mmCIF file of C-alpha atoms in Angstrom:
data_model
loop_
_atom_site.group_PDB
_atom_site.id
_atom_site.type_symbol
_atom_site.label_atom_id
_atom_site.label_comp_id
_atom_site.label_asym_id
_atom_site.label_seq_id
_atom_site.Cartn_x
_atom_site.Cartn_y
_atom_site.Cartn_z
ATOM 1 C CA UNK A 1 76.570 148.660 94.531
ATOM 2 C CA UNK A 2 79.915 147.387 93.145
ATOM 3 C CA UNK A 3 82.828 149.432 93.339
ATOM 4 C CA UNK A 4 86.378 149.703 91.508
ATOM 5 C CA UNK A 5 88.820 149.817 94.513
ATOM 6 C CA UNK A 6 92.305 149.761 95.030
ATOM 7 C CA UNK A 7 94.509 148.853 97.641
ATOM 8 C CA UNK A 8 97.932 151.067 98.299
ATOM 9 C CA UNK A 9 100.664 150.978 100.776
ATOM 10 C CA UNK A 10 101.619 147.342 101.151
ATOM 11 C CA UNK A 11 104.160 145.650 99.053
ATOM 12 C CA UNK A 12 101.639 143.682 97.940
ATOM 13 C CA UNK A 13 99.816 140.257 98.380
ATOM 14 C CA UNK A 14 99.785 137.141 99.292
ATOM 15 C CA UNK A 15 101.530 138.217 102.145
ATOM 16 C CA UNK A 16 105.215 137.834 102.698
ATOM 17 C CA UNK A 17 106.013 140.567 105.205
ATOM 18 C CA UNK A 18 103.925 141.940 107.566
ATOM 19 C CA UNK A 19 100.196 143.103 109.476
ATOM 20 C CA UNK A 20 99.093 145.515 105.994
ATOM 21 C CA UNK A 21 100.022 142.866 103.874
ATOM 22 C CA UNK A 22 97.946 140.108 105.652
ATOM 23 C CA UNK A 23 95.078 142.368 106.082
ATOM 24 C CA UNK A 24 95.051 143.526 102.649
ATOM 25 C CA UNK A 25 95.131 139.807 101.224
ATOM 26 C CA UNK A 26 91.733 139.019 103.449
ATOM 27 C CA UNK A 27 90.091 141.888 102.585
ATOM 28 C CA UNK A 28 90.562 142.385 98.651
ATOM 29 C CA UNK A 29 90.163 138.943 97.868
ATOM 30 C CA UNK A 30 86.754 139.051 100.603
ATOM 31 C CA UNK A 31 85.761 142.190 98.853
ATOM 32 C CA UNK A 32 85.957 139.989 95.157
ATOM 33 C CA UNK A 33 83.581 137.539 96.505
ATOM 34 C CA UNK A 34 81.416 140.644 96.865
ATOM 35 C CA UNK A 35 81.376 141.431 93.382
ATOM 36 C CA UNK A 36 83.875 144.180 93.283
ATOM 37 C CA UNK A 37 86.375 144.546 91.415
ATOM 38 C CA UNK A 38 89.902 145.286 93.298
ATOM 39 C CA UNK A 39 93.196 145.729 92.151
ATOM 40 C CA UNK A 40 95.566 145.756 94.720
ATOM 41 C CA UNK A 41 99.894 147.226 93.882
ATOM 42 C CA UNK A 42 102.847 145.102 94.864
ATOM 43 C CA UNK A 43 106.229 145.830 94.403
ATOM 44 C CA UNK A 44 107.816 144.355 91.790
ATOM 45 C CA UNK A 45 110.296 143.075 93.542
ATOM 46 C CA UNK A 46 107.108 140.586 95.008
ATOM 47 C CA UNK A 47 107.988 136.953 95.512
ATOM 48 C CA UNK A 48 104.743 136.830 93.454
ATOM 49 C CA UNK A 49 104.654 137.678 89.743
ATOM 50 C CA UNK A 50 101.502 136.878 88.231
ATOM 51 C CA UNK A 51 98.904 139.315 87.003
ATOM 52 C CA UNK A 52 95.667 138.151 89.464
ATOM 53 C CA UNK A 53 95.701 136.487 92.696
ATOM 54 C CA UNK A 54 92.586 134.856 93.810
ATOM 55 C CA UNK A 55 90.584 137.120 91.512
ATOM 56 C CA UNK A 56 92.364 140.382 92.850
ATOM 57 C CA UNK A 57 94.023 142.140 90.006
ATOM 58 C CA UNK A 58 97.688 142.683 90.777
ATOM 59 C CA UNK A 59 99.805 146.078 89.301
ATOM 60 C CA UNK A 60 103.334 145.840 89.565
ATOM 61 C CA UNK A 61 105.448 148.969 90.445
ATOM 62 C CA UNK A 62 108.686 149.636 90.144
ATOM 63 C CA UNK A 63 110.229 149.481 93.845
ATOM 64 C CA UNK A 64 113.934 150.767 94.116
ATOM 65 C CA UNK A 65 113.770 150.270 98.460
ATOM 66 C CA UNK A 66 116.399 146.727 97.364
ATOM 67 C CA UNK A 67 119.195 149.808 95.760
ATOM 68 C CA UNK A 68 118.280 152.758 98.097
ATOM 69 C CA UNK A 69 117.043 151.951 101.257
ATOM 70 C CA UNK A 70 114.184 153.428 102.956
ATOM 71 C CA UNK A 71 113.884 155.920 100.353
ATOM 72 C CA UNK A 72 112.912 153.872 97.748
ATOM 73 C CA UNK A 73 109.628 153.404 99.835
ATOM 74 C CA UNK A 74 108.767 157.004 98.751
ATOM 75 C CA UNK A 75 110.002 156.188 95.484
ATOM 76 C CA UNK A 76 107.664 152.941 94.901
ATOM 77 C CA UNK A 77 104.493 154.413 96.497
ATOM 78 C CA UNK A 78 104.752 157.432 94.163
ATOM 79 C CA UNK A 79 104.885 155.464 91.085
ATOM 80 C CA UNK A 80 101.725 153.472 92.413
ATOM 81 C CA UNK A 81 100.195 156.503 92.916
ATOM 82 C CA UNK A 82 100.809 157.854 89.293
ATOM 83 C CA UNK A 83 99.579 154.346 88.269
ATOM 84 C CA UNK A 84 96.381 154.978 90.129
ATOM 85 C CA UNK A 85 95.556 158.471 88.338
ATOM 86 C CA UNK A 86 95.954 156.564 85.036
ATOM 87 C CA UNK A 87 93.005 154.284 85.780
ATOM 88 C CA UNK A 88 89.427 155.397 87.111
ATOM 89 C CA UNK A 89 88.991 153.686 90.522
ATOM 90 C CA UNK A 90 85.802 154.767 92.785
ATOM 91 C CA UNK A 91 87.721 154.197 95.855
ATOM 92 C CA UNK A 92 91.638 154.016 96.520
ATOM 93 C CA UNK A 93 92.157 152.707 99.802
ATOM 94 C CA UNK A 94 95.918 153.755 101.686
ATOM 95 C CA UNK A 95 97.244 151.278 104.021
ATOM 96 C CA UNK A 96 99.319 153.572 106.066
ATOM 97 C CA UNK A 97 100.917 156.755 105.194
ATOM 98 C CA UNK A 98 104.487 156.825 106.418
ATOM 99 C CA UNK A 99 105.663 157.344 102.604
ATOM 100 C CA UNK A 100 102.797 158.119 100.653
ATOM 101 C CA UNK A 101 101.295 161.165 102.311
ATOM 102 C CA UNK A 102 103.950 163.623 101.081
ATOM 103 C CA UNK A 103 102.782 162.394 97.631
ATOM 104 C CA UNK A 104 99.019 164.118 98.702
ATOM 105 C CA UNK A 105 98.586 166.107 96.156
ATOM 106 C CA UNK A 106 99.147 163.412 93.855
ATOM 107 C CA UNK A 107 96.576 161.417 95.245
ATOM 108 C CA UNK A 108 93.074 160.956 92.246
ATOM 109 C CA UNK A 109 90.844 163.870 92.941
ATOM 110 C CA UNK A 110 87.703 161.964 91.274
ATOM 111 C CA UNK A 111 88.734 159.001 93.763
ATOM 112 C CA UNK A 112 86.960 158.509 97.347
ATOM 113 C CA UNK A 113 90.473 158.124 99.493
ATOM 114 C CA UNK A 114 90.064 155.923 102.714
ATOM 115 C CA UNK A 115 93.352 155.515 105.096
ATOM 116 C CA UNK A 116 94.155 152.951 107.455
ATOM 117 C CA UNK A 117 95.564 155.414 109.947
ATOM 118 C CA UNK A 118 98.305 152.502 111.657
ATOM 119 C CA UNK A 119 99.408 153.215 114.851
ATOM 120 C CA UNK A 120 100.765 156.226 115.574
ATOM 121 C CA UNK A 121 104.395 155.222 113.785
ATOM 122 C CA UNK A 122 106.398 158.574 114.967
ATOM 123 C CA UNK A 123 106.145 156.621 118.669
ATOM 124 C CA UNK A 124 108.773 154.034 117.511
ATOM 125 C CA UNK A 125 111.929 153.680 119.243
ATOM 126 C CA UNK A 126 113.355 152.486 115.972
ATOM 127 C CA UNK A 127 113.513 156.079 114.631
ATOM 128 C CA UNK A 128 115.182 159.176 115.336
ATOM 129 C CA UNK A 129 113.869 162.323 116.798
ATOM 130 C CA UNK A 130 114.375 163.973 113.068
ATOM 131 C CA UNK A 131 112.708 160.393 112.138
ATOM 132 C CA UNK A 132 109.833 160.823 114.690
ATOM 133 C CA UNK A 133 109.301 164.501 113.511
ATOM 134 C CA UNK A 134 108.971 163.924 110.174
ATOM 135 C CA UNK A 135 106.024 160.959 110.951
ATOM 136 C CA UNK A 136 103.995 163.125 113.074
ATOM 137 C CA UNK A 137 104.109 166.099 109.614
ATOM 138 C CA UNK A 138 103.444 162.470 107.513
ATOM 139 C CA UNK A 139 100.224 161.806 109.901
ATOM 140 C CA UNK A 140 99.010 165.175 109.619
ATOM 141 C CA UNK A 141 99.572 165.557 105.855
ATOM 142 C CA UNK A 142 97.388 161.845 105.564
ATOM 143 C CA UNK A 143 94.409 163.030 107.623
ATOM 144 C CA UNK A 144 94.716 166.598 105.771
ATOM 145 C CA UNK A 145 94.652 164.206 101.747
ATOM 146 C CA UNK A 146 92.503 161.811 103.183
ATOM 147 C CA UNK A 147 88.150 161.707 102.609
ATOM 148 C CA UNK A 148 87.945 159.204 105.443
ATOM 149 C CA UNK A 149 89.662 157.302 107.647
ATOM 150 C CA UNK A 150 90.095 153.289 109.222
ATOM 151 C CA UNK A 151 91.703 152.770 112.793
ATOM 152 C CA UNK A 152 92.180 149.571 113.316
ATOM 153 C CA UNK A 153 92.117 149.937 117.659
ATOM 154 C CA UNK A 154 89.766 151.754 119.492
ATOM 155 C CA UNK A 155 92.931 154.154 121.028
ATOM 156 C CA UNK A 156 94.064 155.213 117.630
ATOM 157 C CA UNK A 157 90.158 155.643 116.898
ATOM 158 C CA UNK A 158 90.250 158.205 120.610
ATOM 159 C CA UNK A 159 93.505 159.496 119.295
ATOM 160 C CA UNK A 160 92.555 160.750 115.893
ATOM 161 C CA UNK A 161 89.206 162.763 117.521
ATOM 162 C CA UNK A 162 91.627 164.398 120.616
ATOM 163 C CA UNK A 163 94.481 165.348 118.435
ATOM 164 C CA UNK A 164 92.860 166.055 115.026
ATOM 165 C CA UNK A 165 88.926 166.133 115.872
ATOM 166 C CA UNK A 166 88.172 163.643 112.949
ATOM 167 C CA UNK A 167 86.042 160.832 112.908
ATOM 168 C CA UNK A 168 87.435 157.489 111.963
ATOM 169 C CA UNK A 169 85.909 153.950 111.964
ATOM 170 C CA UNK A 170 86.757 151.763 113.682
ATOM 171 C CA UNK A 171 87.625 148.254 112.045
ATOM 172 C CA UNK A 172 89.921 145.989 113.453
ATOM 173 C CA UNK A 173 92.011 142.891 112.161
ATOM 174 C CA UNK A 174 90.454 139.718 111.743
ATOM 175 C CA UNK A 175 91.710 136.136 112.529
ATOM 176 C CA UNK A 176 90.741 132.233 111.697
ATOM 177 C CA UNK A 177 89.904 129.690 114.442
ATOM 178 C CA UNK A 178 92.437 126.863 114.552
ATOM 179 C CA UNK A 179 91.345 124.026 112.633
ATOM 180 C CA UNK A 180 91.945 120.387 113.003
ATOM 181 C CA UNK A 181 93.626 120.339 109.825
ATOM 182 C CA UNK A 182 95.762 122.849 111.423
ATOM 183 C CA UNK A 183 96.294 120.816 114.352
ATOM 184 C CA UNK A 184 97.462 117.922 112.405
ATOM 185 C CA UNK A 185 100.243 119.812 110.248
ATOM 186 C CA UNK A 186 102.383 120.129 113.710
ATOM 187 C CA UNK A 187 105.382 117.982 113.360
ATOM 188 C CA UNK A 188 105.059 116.433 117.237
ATOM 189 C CA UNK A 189 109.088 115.714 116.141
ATOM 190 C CA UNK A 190 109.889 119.495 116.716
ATOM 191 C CA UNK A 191 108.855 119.916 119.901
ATOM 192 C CA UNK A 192 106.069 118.529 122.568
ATOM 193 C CA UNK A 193 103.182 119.770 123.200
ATOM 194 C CA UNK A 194 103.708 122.706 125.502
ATOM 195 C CA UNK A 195 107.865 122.568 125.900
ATOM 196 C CA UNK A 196 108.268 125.811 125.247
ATOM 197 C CA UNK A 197 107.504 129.679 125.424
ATOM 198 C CA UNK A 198 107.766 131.585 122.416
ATOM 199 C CA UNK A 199 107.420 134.879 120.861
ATOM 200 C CA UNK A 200 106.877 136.408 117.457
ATOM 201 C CA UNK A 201 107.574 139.539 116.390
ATOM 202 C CA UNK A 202 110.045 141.973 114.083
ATOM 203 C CA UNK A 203 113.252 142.763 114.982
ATOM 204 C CA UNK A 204 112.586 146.185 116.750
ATOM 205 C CA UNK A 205 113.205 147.681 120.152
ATOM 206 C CA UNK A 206 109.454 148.152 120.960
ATOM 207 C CA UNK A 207 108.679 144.875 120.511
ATOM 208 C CA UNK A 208 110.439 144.109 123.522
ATOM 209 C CA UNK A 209 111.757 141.404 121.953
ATOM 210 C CA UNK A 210 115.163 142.225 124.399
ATOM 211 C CA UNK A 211 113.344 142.577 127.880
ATOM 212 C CA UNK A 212 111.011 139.158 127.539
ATOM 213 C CA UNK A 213 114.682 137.371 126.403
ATOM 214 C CA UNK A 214 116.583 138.828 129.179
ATOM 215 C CA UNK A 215 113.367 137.846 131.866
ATOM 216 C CA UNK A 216 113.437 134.077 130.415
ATOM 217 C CA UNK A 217 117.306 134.031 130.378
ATOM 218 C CA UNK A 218 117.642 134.838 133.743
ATOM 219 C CA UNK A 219 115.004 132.263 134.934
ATOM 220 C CA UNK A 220 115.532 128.665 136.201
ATOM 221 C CA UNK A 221 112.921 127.239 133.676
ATOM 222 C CA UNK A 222 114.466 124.098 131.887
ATOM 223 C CA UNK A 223 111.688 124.927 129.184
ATOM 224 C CA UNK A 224 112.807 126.052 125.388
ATOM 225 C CA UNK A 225 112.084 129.783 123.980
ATOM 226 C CA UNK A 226 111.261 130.015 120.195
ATOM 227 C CA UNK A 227 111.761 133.034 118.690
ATOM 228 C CA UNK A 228 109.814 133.539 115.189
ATOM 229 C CA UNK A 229 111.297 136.587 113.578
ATOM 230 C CA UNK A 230 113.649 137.426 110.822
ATOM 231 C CA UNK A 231 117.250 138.294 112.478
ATOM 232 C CA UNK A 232 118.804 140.205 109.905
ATOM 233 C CA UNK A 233 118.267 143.139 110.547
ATOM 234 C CA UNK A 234 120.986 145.301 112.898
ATOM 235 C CA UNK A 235 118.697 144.948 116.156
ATOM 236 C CA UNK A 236 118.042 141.009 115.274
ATOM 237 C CA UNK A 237 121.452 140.568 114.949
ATOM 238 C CA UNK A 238 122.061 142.341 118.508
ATOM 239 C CA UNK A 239 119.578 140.099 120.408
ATOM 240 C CA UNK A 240 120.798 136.940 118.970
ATOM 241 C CA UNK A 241 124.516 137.980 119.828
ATOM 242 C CA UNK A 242 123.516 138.428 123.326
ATOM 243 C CA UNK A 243 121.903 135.387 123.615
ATOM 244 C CA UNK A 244 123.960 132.868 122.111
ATOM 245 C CA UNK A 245 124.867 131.528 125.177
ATOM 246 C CA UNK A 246 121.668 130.472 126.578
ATOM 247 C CA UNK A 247 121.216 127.439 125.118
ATOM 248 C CA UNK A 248 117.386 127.308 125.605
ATOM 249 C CA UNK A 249 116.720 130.360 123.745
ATOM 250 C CA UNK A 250 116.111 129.546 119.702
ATOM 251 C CA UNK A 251 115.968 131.750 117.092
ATOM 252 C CA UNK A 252 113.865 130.192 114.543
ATOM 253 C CA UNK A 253 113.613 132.967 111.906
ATOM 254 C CA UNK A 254 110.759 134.520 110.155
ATOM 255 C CA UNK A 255 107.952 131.601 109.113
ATOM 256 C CA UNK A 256 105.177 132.511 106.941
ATOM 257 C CA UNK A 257 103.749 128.929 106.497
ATOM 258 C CA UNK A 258 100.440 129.596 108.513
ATOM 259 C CA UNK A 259 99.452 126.354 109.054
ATOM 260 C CA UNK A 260 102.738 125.871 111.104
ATOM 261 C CA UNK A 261 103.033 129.254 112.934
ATOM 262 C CA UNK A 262 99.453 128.907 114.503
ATOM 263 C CA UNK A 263 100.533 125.287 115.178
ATOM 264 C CA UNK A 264 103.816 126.392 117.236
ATOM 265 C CA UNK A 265 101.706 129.562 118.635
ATOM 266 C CA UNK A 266 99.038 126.722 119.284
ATOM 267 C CA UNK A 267 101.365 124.483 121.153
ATOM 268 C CA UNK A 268 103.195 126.745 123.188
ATOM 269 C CA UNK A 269 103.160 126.597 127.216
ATOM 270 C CA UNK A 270 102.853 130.687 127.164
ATOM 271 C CA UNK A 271 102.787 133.131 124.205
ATOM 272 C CA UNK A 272 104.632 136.468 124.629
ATOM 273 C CA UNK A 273 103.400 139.259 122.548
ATOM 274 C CA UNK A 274 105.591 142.139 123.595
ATOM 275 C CA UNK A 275 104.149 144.593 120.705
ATOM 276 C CA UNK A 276 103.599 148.076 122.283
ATOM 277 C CA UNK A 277 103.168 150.560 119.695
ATOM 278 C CA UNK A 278 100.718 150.461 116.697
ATOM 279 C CA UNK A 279 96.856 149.023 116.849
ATOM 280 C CA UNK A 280 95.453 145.879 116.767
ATOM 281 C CA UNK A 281 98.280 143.791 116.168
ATOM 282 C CA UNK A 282 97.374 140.743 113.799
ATOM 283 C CA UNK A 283 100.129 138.340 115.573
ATOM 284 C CA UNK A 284 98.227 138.408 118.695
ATOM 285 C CA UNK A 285 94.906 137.914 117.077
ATOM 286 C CA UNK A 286 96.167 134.997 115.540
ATOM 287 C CA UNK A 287 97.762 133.610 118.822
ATOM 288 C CA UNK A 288 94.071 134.246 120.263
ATOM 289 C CA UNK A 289 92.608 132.224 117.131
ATOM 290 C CA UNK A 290 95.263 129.459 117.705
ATOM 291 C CA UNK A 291 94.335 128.887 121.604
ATOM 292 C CA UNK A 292 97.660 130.081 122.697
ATOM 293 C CA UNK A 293 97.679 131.498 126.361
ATOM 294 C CA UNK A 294 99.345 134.900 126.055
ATOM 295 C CA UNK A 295 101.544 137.204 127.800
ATOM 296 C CA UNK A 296 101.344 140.122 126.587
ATOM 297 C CA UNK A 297 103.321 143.927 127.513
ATOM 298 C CA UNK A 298 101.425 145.810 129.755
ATOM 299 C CA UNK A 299 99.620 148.800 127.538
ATOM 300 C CA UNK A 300 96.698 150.098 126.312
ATOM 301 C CA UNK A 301 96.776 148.466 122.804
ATOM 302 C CA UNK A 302 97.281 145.010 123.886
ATOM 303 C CA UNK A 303 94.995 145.330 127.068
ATOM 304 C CA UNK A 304 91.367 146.746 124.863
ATOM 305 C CA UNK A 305 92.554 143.111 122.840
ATOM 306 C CA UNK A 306 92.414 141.255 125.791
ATOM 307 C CA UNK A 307 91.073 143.014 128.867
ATOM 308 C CA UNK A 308 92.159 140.328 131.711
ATOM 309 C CA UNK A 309 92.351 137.241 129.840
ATOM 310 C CA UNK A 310 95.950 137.168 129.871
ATOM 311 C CA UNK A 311 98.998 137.423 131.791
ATOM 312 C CA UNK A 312 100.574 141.443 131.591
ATOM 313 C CA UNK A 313 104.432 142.266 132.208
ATOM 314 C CA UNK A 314 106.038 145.856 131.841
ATOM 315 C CA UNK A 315 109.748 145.061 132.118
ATOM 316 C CA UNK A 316 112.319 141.905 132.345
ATOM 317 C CA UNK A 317 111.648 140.976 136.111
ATOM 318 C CA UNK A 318 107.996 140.377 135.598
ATOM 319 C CA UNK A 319 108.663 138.064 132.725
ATOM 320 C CA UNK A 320 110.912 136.033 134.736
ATOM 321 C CA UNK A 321 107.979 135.735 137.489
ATOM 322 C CA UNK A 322 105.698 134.654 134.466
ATOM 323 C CA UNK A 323 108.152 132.115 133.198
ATOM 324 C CA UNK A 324 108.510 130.662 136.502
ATOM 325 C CA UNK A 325 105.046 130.457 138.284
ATOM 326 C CA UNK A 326 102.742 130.261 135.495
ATOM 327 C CA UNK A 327 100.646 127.083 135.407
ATOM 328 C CA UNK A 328 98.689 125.582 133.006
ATOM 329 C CA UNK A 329 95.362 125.078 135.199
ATOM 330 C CA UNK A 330 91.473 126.066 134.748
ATOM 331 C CA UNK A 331 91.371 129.401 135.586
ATOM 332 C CA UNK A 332 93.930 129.958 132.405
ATOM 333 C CA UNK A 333 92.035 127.466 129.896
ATOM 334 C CA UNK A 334 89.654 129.986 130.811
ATOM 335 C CA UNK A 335 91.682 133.109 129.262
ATOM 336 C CA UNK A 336 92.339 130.929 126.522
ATOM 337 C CA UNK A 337 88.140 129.819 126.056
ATOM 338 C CA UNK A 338 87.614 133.951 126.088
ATOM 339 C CA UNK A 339 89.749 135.229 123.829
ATOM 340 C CA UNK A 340 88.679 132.052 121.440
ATOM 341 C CA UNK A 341 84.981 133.540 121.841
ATOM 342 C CA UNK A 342 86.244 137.252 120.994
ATOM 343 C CA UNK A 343 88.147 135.804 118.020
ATOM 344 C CA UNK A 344 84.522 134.260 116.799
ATOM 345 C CA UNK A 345 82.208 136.909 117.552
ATOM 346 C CA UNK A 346 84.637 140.041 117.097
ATOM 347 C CA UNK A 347 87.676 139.355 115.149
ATOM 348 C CA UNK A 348 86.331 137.360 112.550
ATOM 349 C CA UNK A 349 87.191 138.004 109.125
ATOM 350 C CA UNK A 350 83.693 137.473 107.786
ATOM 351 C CA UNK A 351 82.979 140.462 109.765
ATOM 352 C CA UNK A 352 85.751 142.415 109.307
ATOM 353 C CA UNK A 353 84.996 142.330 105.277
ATOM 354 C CA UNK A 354 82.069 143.243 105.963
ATOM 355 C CA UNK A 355 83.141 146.028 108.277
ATOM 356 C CA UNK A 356 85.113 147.217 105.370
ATOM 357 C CA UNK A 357 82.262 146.746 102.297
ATOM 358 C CA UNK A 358 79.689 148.408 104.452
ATOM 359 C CA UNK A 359 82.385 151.276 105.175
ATOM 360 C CA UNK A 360 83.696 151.709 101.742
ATOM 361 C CA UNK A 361 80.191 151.910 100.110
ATOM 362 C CA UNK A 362 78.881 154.588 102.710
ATOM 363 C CA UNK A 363 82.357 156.646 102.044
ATOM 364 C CA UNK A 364 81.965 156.574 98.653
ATOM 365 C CA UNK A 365 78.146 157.452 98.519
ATOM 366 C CA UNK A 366 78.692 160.272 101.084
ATOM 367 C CA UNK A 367 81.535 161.969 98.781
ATOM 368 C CA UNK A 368 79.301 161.396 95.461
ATOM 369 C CA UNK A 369 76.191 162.767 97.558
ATOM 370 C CA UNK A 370 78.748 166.285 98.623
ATOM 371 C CA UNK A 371 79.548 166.874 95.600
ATOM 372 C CA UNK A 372 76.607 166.638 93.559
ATOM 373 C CA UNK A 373 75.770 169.170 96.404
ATOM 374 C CA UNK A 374 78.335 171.155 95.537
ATOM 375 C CA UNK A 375 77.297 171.267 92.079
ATOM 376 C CA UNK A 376 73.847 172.794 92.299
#
């Protein structure tokens, strides 16, 4: 069976931003090479303008986020949304719902709709309570406009059966191996083989971005820490004002030449991932893919990633008893050989696609089935 599907909620593909972005390029172009057709929206404020990316039809909308703010989020996704009802798509597919949910009742009746449920966003320290509130109403109102539903980690999949009693499938993020061709694109110039920590992540507070930083800078390693992350923002510029005077500590800004992230992530003596909110996080999968040997905060996303096959801290003190008596030995090439073998047989995007084909088609036969149902 093949399907006309679209893809909502990002701000488009290839990705320059962030985890719904890279997901969204793997899958739509993977679904393609199925034989369906996809069209997935950017914003057209996209870096790219053309009409089709590797076979995916592209629809620009008009995005005013650059003039208002997080408003303009609202803004965009509605006009993709009254795109959508134009145009007669089997499936539309929501990455998230932080600002397209309110616009439920615009969503295509005839359409089967499938969200990607994230990870429970109203828990960000980033917002405000009045913030916070309004995401929990913007969860409810997406599982309440929604046919079916995607978590990508098996706690949002326990979450959304406890606190809503829906069933969701479970399909996580996918990730690459680390080729040799990746291996050779590492300019040795930059830094040697195993110099340095590092850490990538967004600007935000539960990133703990501030607590693995203040754990290094108060250790006694003579090692460098990158930091891979765009700094513009008010919280980046707050960390990198109260580091400036540790020397060690670089701030590298955002990269999104893969080759050269899984390279540095590849390289690195240890990789902290200090991510705690939200599901599978596609950073970390990548640093698994890229034979990194990972830190990573101590909670119950990160740990059903990794289990034990990596090194856990909860605040600043623990990360400066990582920084300092970590070693490089068997028994942690072993961490990095397991999560290598999860990447293969679990997190692989073949699989993930196929996760996603397999989940799509079922959706949209089950809906067709109800309502021919319906009908007699």
């Amino acid at each position: 069976m093949k399907l006309r599907i679209a893809i909502l909620g990002t701000r488009g593909v290839p990705n320059y931003y962030g985890g719904f972005e890279h997901i969204s390029e793997y899958v739509s172009a993977g679904l393609v090479k199925r034989g369906h057709s996809v069209t997935v929206y950017n914003s057209h404020n996209h870096p790219y303008q053309q009409d089709s990316w590797n076979g995916v039809e592209i629809r620009h909308c008009y995005d005013p986020e650059y003039l208002v703010g997080t408003a303009g989020q609202f803004v965009y996704d509605m006009n993709c949304l009254l795109d959508v009802r134009k145009r007669n798509f089997d499936v539309v597919m929501l990455m998230g719902y932080t600002s397209s949910s309110v616009w439920g009742q615009l969503y295509p009746k005839h359409s089967t709709i499938i969200t990607n449920m994230d990870g429970m966003e109203w828990k960000r320290t980033k917002y405000s309570k009045p913030v916070q509130q309004f995401l929990k109403y913007a969860e409810k109102l997406a599982v309440k406009h929604s046919d079916y539903y995607v978590a990508d980690s098996r706690v949002i999949k326990s979450y959304l059966k406890d606190k809503y009693n829906i069933n969701s499938k479970y399909i996580p993020y996918g990730a690459d191996i680390f080729t040799d061709f990746e291996r050779e694109q590492y300019d040795v110039s930059e830094a040697l083989k195993e110099d340095y920590f590092l850490l990538m992540a967004r600007m935000e507070p539960e990133n703990n971005i501030e607590a693995i930083l203040e754990g290094f800078n108060r250790s006694n390693s003579a090692k460098k820490f990158k930091v891979l992350g765009d700094t513009s923002n008010r919280f980046g510029k707050f960390i990198t004002n109260k580091f400036a005077n540790d020397q060690r500590i670089q701030f590298k800004g955002a990269i999104f030449d893969t080759p050269k992230v899984r390279s540095l992530q590849n390289n690195s003596y240890l990789y902290f991932h200090g991510h705690s909110v939200g599901g599978t996080n596609p950073s970390l999968l990548e640093a698994m893919a890229s034979e990194a040997l990972i830190a990573a905060h101590n909670n119950p996303f990160n740990k059903s990633v990794l289990n034990t096959d990596a090194f856990y801290f909860s605040n600043a003190t623990e990360v400066t008893h990582l920084v300092e008596n970590v070693q490089r030995k068997a028994p942690e090439k072993n961490m990095v050989m397991n999560n290598l073998h999860k990447i293969q047989y679990q997190f692989n995007w073949e699989r993930v696609i196929d996760q996603y084909e397999e989940f799509i088609i079922e959706s949209y036969k089950h809906k067709n089935y109800e309502a021919i149902i319906a009908d007699k």
